[in-house]
Coordinates of C-alpha atoms in Angstrom, one line a residue:
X950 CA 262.8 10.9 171.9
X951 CA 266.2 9.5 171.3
X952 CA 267.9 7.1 173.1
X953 CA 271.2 5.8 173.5
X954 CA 272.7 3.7 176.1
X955 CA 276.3 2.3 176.7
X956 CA 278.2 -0.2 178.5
X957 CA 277.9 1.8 181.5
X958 CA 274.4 1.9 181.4
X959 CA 274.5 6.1 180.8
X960 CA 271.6 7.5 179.7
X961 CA 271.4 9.8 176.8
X962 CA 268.5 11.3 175.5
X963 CA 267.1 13.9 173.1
X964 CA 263.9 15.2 174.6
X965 CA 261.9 16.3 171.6
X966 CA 260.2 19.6 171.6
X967 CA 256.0 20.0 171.3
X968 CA 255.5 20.9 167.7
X969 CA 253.3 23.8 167.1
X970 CA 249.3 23.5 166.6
X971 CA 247.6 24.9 163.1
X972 CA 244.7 26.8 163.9
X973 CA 242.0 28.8 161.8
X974 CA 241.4 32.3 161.8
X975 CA 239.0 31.5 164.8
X976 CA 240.5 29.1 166.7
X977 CA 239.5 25.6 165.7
X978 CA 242.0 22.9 165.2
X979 CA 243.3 22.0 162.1
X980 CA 246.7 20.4 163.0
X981 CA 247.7 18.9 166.6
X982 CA 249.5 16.1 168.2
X983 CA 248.3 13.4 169.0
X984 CA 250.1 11.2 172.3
X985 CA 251.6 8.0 170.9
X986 CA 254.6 6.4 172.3
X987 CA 257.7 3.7 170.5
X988 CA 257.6 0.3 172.0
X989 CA 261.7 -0.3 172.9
X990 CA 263.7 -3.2 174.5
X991 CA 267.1 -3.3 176.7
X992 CA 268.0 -6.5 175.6
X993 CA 271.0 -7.0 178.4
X994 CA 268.1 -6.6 181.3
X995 CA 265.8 -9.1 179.8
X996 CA 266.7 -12.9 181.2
X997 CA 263.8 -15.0 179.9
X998 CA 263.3 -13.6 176.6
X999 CA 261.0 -16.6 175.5
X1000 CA 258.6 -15.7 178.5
X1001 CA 258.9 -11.7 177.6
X1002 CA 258.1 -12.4 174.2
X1003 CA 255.6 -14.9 174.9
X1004 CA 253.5 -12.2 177.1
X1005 CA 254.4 -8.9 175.0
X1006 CA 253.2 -10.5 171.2
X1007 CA 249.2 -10.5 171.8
X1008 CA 249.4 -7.0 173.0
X1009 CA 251.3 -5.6 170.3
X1010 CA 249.4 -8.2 167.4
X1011 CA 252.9 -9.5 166.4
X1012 CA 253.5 -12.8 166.2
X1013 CA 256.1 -14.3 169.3
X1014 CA 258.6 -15.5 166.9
X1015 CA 259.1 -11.5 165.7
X1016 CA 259.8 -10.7 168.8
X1017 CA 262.2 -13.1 169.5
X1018 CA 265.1 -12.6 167.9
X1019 CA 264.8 -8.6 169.0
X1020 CA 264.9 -9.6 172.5
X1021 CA 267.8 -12.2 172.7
X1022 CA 270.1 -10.0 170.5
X1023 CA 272.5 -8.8 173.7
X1024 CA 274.7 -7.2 171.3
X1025 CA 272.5 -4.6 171.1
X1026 CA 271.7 -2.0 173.6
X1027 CA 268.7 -0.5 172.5
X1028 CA 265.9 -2.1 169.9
X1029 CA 262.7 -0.2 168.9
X1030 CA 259.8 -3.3 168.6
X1031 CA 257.0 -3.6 165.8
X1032 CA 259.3 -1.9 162.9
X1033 CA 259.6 1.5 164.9
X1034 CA 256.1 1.5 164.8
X1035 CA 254.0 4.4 167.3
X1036 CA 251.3 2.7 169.2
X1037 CA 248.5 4.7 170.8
X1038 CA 248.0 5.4 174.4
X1039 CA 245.4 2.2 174.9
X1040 CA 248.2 -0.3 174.1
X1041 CA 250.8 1.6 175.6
X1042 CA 248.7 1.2 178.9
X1043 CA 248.8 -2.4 178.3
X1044 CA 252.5 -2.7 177.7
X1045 CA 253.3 -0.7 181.0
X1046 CA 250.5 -3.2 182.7
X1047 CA 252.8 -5.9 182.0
X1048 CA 255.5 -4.5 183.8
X1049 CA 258.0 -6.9 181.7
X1050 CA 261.3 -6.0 182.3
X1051 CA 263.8 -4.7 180.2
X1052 CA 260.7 -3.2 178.2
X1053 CA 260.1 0.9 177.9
X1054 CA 257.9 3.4 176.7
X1055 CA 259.2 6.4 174.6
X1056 CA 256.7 9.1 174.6
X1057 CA 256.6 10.9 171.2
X1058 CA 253.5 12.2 169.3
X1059 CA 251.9 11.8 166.0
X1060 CA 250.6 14.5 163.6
X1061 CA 246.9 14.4 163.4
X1062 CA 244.5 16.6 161.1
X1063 CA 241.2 16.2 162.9
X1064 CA 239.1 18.3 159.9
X1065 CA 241.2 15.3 157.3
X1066 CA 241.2 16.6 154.2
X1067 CA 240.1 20.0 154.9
X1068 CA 242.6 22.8 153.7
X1069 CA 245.0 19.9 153.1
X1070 CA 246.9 21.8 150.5
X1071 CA 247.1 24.7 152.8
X1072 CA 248.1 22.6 155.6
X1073 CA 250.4 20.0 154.3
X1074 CA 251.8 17.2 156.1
X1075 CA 254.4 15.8 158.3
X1076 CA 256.4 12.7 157.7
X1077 CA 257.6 9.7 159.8
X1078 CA 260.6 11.6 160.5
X1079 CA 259.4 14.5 162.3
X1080 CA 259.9 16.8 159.3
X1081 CA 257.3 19.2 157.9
X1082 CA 256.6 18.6 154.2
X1083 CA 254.7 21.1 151.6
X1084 CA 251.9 23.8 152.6
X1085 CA 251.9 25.5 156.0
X1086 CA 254.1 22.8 157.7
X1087 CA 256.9 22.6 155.7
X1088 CA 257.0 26.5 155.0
X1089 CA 256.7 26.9 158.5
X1090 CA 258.8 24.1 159.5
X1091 CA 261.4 25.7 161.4
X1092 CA 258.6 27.6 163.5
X1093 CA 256.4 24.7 164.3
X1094 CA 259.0 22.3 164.9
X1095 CA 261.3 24.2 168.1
X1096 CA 264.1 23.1 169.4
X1097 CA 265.2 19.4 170.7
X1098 CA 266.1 19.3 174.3
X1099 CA 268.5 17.3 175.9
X1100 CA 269.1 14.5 179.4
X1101 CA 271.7 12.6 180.6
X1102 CA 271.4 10.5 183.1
X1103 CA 272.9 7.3 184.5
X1104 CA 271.1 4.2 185.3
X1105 CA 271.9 1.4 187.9
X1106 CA 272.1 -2.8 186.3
X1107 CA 268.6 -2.7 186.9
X1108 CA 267.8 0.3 184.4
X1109 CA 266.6 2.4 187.3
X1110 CA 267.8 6.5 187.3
X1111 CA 270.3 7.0 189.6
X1112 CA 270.1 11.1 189.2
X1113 CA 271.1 14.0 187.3
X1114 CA 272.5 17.2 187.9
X1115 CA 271.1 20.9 186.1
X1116 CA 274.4 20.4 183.6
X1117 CA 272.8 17.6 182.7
X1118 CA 269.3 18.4 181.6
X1119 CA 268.3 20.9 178.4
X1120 CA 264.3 21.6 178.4
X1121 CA 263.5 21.2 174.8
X1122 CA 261.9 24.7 173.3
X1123 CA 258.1 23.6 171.9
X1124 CA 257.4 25.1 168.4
X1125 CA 255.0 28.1 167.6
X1126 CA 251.0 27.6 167.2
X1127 CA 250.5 29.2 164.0
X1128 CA 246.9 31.0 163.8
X1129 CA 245.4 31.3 160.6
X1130 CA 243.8 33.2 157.9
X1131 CA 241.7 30.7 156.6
X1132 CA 238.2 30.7 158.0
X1133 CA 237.0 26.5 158.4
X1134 CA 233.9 27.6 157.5
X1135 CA 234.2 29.6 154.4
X1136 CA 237.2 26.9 153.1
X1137 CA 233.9 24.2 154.0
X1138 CA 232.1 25.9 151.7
X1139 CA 234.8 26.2 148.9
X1140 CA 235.4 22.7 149.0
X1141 CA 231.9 21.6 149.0
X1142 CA 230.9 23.5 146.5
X1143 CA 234.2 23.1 144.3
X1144 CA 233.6 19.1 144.5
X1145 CA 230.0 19.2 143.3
X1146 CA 230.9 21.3 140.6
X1147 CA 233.8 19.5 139.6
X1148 CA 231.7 15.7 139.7
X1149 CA 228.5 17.6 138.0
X1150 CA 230.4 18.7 135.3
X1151 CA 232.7 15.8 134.9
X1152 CA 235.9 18.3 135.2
X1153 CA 239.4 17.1 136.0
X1154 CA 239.9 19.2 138.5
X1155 CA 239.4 22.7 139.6
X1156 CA 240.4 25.6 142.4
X1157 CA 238.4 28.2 144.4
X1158 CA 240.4 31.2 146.5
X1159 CA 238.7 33.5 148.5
X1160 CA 241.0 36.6 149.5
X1161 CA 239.8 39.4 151.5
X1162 CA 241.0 41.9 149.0
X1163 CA 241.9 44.7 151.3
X1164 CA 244.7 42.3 153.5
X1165 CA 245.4 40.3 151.2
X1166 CA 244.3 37.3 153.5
X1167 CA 243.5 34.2 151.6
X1168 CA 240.0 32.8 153.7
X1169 CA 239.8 29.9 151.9
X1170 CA 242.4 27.9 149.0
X1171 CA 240.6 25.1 148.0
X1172 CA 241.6 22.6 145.2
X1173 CA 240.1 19.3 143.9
X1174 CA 241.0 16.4 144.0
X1175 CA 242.8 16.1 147.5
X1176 CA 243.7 14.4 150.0
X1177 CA 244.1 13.2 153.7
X1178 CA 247.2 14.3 155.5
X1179 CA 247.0 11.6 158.0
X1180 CA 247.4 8.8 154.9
X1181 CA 249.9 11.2 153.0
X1182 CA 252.3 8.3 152.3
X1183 CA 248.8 7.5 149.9
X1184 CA 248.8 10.4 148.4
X1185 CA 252.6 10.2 147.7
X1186 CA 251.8 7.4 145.2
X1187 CA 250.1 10.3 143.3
X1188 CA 252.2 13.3 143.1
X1189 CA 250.2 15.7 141.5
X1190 CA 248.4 15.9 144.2
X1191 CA 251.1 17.1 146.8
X1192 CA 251.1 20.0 145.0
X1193 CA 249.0 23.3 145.1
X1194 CA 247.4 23.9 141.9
X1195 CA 246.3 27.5 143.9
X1196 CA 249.4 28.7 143.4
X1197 CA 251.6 26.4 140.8
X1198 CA 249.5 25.9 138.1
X1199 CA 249.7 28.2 135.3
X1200 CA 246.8 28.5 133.0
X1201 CA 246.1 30.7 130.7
X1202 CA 243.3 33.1 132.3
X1203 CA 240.8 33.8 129.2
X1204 CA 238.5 36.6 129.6
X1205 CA 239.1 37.3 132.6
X1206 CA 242.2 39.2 131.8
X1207 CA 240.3 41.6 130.0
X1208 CA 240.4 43.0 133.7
X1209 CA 243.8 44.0 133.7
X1210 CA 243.9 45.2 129.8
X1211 CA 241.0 47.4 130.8
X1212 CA 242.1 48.7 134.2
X1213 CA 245.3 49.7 132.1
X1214 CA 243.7 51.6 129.7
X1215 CA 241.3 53.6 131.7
X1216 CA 244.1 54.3 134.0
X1217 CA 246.0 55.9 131.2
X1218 CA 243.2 57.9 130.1
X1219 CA 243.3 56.0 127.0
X1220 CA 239.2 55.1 127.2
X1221 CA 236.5 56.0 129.3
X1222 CA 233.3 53.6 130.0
X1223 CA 231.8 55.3 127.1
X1224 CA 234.6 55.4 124.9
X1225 CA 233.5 53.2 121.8
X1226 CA 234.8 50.8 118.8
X1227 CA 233.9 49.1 115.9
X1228 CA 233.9 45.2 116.3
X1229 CA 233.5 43.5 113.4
X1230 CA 234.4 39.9 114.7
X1231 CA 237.5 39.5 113.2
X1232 CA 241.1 40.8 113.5
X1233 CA 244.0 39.3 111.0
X1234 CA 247.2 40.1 112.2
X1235 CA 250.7 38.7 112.1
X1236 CA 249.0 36.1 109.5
X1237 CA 246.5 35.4 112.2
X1238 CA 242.8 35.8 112.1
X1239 CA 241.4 36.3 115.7
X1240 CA 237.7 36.5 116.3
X1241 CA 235.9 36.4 119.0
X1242 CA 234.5 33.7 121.2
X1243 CA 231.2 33.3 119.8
X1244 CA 232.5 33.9 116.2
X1245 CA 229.9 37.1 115.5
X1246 CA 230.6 40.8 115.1
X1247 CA 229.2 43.3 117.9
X1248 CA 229.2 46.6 116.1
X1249 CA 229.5 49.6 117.9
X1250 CA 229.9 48.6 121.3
X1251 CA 231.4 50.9 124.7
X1252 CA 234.2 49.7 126.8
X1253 CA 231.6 48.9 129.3
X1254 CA 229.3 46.6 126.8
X1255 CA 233.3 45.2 125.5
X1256 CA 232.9 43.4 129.2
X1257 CA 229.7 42.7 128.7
X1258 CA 229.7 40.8 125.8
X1259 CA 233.7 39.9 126.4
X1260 CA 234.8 40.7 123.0
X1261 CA 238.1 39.3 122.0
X1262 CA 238.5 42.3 119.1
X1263 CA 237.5 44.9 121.8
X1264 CA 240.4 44.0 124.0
X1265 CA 242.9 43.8 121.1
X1266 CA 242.3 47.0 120.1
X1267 CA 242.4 48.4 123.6
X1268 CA 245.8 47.1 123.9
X1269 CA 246.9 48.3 120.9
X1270 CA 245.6 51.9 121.8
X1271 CA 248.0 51.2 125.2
X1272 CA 251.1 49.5 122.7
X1273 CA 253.4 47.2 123.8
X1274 CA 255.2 49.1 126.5
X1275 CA 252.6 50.4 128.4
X1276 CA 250.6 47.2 128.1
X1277 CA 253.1 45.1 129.8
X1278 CA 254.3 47.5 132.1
X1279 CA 250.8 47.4 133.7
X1280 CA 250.6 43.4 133.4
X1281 CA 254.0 43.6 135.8
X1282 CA 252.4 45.8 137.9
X1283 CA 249.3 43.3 138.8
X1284 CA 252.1 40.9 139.4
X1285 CA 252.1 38.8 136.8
X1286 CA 255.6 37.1 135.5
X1287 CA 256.5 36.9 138.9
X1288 CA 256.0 35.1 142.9
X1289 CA 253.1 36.6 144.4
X1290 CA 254.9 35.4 148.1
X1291 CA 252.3 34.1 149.6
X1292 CA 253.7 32.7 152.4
X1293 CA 253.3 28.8 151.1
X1294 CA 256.3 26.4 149.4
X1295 CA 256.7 26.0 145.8
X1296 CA 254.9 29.2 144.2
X1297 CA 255.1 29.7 140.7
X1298 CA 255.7 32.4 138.6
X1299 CA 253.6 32.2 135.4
X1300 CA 254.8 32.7 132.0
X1301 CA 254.9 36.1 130.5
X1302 CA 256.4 36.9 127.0
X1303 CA 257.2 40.6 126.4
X1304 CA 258.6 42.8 123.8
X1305 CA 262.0 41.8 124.9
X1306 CA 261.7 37.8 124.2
X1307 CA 262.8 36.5 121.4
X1308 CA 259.7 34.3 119.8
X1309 CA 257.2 38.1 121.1
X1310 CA 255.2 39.4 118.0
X1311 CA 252.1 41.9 117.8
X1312 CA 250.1 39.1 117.8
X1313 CA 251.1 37.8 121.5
X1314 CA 249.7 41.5 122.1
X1315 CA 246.5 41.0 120.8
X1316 CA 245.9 37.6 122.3
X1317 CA 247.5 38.7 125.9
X1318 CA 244.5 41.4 126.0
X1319 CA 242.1 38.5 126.4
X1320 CA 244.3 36.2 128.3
X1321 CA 245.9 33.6 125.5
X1322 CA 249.4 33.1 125.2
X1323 CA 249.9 34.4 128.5
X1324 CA 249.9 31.8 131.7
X1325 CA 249.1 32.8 135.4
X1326 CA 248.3 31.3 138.4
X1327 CA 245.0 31.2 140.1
X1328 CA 247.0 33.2 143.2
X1329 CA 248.1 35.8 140.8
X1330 CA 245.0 36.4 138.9
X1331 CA 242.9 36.8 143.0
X1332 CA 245.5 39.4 144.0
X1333 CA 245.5 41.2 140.7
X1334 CA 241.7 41.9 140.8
X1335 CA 241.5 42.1 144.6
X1336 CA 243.9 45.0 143.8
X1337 CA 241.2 46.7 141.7
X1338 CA 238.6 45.8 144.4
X1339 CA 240.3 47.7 146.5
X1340 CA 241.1 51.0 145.3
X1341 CA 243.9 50.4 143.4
X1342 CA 246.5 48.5 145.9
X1343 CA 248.7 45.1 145.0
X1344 CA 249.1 43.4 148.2
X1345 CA 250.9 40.9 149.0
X1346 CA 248.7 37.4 149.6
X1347 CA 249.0 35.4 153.2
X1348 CA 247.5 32.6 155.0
X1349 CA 249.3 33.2 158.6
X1350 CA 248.0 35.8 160.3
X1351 CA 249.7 35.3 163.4
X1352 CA 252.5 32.9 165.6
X1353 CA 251.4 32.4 169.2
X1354 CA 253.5 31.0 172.1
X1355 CA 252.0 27.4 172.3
X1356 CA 253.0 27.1 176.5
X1357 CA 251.9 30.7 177.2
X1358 CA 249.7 31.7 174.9
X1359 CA 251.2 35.2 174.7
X1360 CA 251.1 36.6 170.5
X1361 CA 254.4 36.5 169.3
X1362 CA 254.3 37.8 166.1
X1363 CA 250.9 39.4 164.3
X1364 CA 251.5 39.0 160.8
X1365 CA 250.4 43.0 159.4
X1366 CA 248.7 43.7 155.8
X1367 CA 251.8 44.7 153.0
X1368 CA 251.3 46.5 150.3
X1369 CA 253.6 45.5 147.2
X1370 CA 252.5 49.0 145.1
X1371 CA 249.6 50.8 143.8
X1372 CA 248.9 49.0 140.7
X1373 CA 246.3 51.7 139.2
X1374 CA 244.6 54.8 141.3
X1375 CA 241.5 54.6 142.9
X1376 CA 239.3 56.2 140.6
X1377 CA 240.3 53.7 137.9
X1378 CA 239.4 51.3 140.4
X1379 CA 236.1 52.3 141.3
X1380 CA 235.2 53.0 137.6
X1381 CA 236.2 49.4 136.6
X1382 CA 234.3 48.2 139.4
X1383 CA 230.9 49.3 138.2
X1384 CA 231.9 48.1 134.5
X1385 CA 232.5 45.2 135.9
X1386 CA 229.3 45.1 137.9
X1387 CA 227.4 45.5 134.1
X1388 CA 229.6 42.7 133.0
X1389 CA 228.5 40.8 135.9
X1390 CA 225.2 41.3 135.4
X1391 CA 224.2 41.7 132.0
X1392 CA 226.8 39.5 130.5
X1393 CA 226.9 36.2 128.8
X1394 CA 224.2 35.1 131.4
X1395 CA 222.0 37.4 133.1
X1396 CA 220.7 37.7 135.9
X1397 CA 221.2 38.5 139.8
X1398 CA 224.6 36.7 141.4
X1399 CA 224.3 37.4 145.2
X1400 CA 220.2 38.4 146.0
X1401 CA 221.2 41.8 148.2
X1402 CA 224.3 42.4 147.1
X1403 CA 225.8 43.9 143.8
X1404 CA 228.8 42.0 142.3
X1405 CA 231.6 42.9 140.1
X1406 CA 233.0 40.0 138.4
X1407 CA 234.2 38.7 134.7
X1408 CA 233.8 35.2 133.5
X1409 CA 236.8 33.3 131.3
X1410 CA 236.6 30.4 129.0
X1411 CA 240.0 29.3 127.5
X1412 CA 241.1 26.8 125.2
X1413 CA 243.9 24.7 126.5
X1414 CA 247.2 24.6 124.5
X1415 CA 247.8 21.3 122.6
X1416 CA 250.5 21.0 120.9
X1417 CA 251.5 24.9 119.4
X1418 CA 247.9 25.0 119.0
X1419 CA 244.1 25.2 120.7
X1420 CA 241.7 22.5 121.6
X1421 CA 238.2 23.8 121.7
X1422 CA 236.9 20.8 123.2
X1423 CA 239.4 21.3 126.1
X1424 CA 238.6 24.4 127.9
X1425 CA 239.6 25.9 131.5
X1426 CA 236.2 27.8 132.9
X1427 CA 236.2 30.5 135.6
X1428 CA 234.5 33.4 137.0
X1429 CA 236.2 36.1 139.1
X1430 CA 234.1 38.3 140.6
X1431 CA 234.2 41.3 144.0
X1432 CA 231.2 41.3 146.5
X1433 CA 229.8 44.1 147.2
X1434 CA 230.7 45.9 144.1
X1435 CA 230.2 49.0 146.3
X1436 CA 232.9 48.0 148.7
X1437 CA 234.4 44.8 148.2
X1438 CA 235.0 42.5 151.3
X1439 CA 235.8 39.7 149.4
X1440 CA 236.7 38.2 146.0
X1441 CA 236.2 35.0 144.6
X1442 CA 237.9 32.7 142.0
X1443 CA 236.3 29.7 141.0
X1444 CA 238.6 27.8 138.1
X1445 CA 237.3 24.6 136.7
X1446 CA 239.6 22.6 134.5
X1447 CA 238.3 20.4 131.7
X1448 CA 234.2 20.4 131.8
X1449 CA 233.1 17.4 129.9
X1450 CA 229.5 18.6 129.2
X1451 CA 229.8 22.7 128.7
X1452 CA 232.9 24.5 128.4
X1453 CA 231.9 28.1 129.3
X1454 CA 232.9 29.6 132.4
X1455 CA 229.1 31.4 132.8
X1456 CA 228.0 27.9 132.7
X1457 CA 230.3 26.4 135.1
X1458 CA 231.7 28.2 137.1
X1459 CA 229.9 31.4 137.3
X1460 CA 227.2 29.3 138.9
X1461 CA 229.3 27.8 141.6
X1462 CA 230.9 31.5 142.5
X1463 CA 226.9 32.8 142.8
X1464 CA 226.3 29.8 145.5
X1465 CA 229.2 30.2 147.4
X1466 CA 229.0 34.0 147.1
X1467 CA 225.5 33.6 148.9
X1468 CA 226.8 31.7 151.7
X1469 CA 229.5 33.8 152.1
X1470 CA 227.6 36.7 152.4
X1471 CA 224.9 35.3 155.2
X1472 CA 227.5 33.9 156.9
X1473 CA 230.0 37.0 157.1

């Protein structure tokens, strides 16, 4: 609340409006307000300041000298106390105990996170000022925050209210609750799990998303490390980590694009499951040699055992069976190059290079079909596959699912599913899904993912860039996989960046996406 007074002793102040509560998709709290006032002074109605000061300085733990000088200034009409500082409601009881004159309360609120550092990329934070910053509250700012009201009023020598009229007196609008699609309990599980993997392997860093694949609601967007909203001017001092590596950070996806190279082809009716190839571990092109991960030949493989075994020639030569304009023109249709608009702040786009860049050769074709030399974001790569996990359909990503009057409780605004386009049909879809169930299974490491439950999924290992070339020893691991494979309720990415002990993604992260898979599926 802001509040001026002049020589006349009129009142004027701007009552602030309620901002909006956060909620989860099931109603918990995940950002309030918390009732905290500012300590102020009317310097011209204080007569003994010594005395005032004397009383007011244990109960604020400032020292009397402080407060002193604040007091006695009468060229001032209006001081805040302790540095503009909020107290909480047990010292404010004790200021208005004291009764001191010349001394007020003005009511305001504090932003409080009661789950701390839960969702805390999701959520975001607000400032000193009032202002939402970064995630939910500063894309939502204008919705949480409402609309200031305003009172004038006039006030007798004594500072007492001598009345108002309705001209006089504008109810501030309070700001929207938001409701969400995250799920506490699934984005608990993500975390948890995402942390332990992360410290086990003694990663930098890492990011889990689960997305319901036929909404596009995200139920949990996890990243590590993190922090606590309610000590954001901490996490300031670290700036990387007030961003969202969810859905900024571009990495180049490794195997896992394979997905989309082979989605492309079977939907052009360039390969069936069966189709086969000769791999013979090594492809020179462009004055390049690329082989594949493990550096061995497979033979005569299927498109199906190509997943399987994640052969690097296998996916070069099913691109080059698509060529250039076909290839690319399905790697725009998962999205990729461009904003996936989720409904969060500073979204990245990726980097694509196509035919019509200037430094494109075949090459970047070959390498593109298993995901190097092309850079995504983990958001992009989850709506990409949820796309073939759900019969063929890009949709577009969201965490708010709906804005709800905070005074009446009434829904204002239910936010709907949107399709962006059907990316393949759904028989490609359903095809790839049971490749992809092989791949899942009888991959790099076998063996059952979810007990129950069949699941379609690819792991990715890829080198990090390092100056124009690749760092082995640097790697980016992650498993991407649909559960049920029969009919897909949700899919998982689990990206862990820099593992100092193994570097493969069915080491690391595959793992960590079979554990939280099997929560997620006695818990749903």
């Amino acid at each position: 609340m802001t509040v001026q007074l002049n020589a006349q002793h009129s009142l004027d102040t701007a009552v602030p409006a309620r901002r909006g509560n956060i909620r989860d998709t099931a109603g918990e709290l995940l950002a309030g307000n918390l009732a905290v006032d500012f300590i102020f002074a009317v310097p011209d109605q204080i007569r003994r300041p010594e005395e005032v000061a004397a009383k007011l300085a244990p109960v604020l733990g400032v020292d009397t000298d402080e407060l002193l000088p604040l007091l006695s200034d009468k060229t001032k009409p209006y001081v805040r106390l302790i540095g503009g500082k909020r107290v909480d409601q047990t010292i404010s009881d004790q200021v208005i105990a004291l009764a001191l004159p010349g001394i007020f309360l003005e009511p305001t609120t504090r932003r409080t996170y009661p789950e701390r550092s839960l969702g805390s990329h999701v959520l975001g934070f607000v400032d000193g000022d009032g202002n939402g910053n970064y995630g939910i509250e500063g894309a939502w700012d204008k919705a949480l925050a409402g609309l200031p009201g305003h009172l004038r009023a006039e006030r007798d020598t004594a500072g007492n209210e001598i009345g108002f009229s309705d001209r006089d007196w504008r109810p501030p609008l309070d700001g929207m609750d938001l409701i969400l699609t995250i799920d506490r309990t699934i984005q608990y599980i993500a975390e948890r799990e995402l942390e332990r993997s992360v410290i086990e392997h003694k990663a930098d860093g890492g990011t889990v998303i689960v997305m319901n694949p036929k909404t596009g609601e995200i139920l949990a967007m996890a990243n590590h490390p993190t922090f606590d909203p309610n000590r954001y001017a901490e996490a300031a001092r670290t700036p990387e980590l007030l961003t969202n590596p969810a859905i900024t950070f571009a990495y180049e996806p490794g195997s896992t694009f394979k997905v989309i190279t082979m989605a492309a082809a079977l939907n052009e009716r360039l390969v069936t499951p069966d189709t086969t190839m000769d791999d013979n571990g090594a492809l020179s092109i462009g004055g390049f040699t690329i082989r594949n991960w493990d550096f061995k030949a497979n033979g005569r493989i299927t498109m199906t055992q190509l997943l399987e075994k994640s052969s690097n020639i296998g996916a070069s030569w099913t691109a080059f069976r698509l060529g250039k304009t076909l290839f690319y023109r399905y790697v725009t249709a998962f999205g990729f190059g461009a904003q996936t608009r989720v409904d969060l702040q500073g979204e990245g786009t990726g980097i694509v290079k196509n035919p019509k860049s200037a430094d494109w050769s075949e090459s970047d074709l070959a390498t593109n079909a298993f995901g190097q030399a092309i850079a995504v974001t983990p958001m992009q790569m989850v709506t990409a596959v949820s796309a073939v996990a759900n019969g063929g359909l890009l949709m577009r990503p969201h965490v708010v699912k709906a804005l709800v009057n905070s005074v009446t409780g009434e829904t204002v605004e239910q936010v709907r599913p949107q399709i962006v386009r059907q990316a393949i049909s759904r028989e490609t879809a359903a095809t790839l899904l049971q490749m992809l169930f092989r791949s899942a299974e009888n991959g790099e490491t076998r063996g059952t993912l979810v007990p129950g439950f069949q699941v379609a999924g690819k792991t990715g290992t890829a080198s990090i860039p390092v100056n124009g070339g690749y760092d082995s020893n640097q790697t980016i691991a992650s498993f991407i996989g649909a559960v049920p494979a029969a009919d897909p309720q949700f899919v998982i990415l689990v990206k862990i960046d820099r593992p100092k002990d193994e570097p493969w993604g069915s080491l690391i992260a595959k793992p960590a996406f079979a554990i939280i898979g099997q929560e997620l599926t006695r818990y749903l």
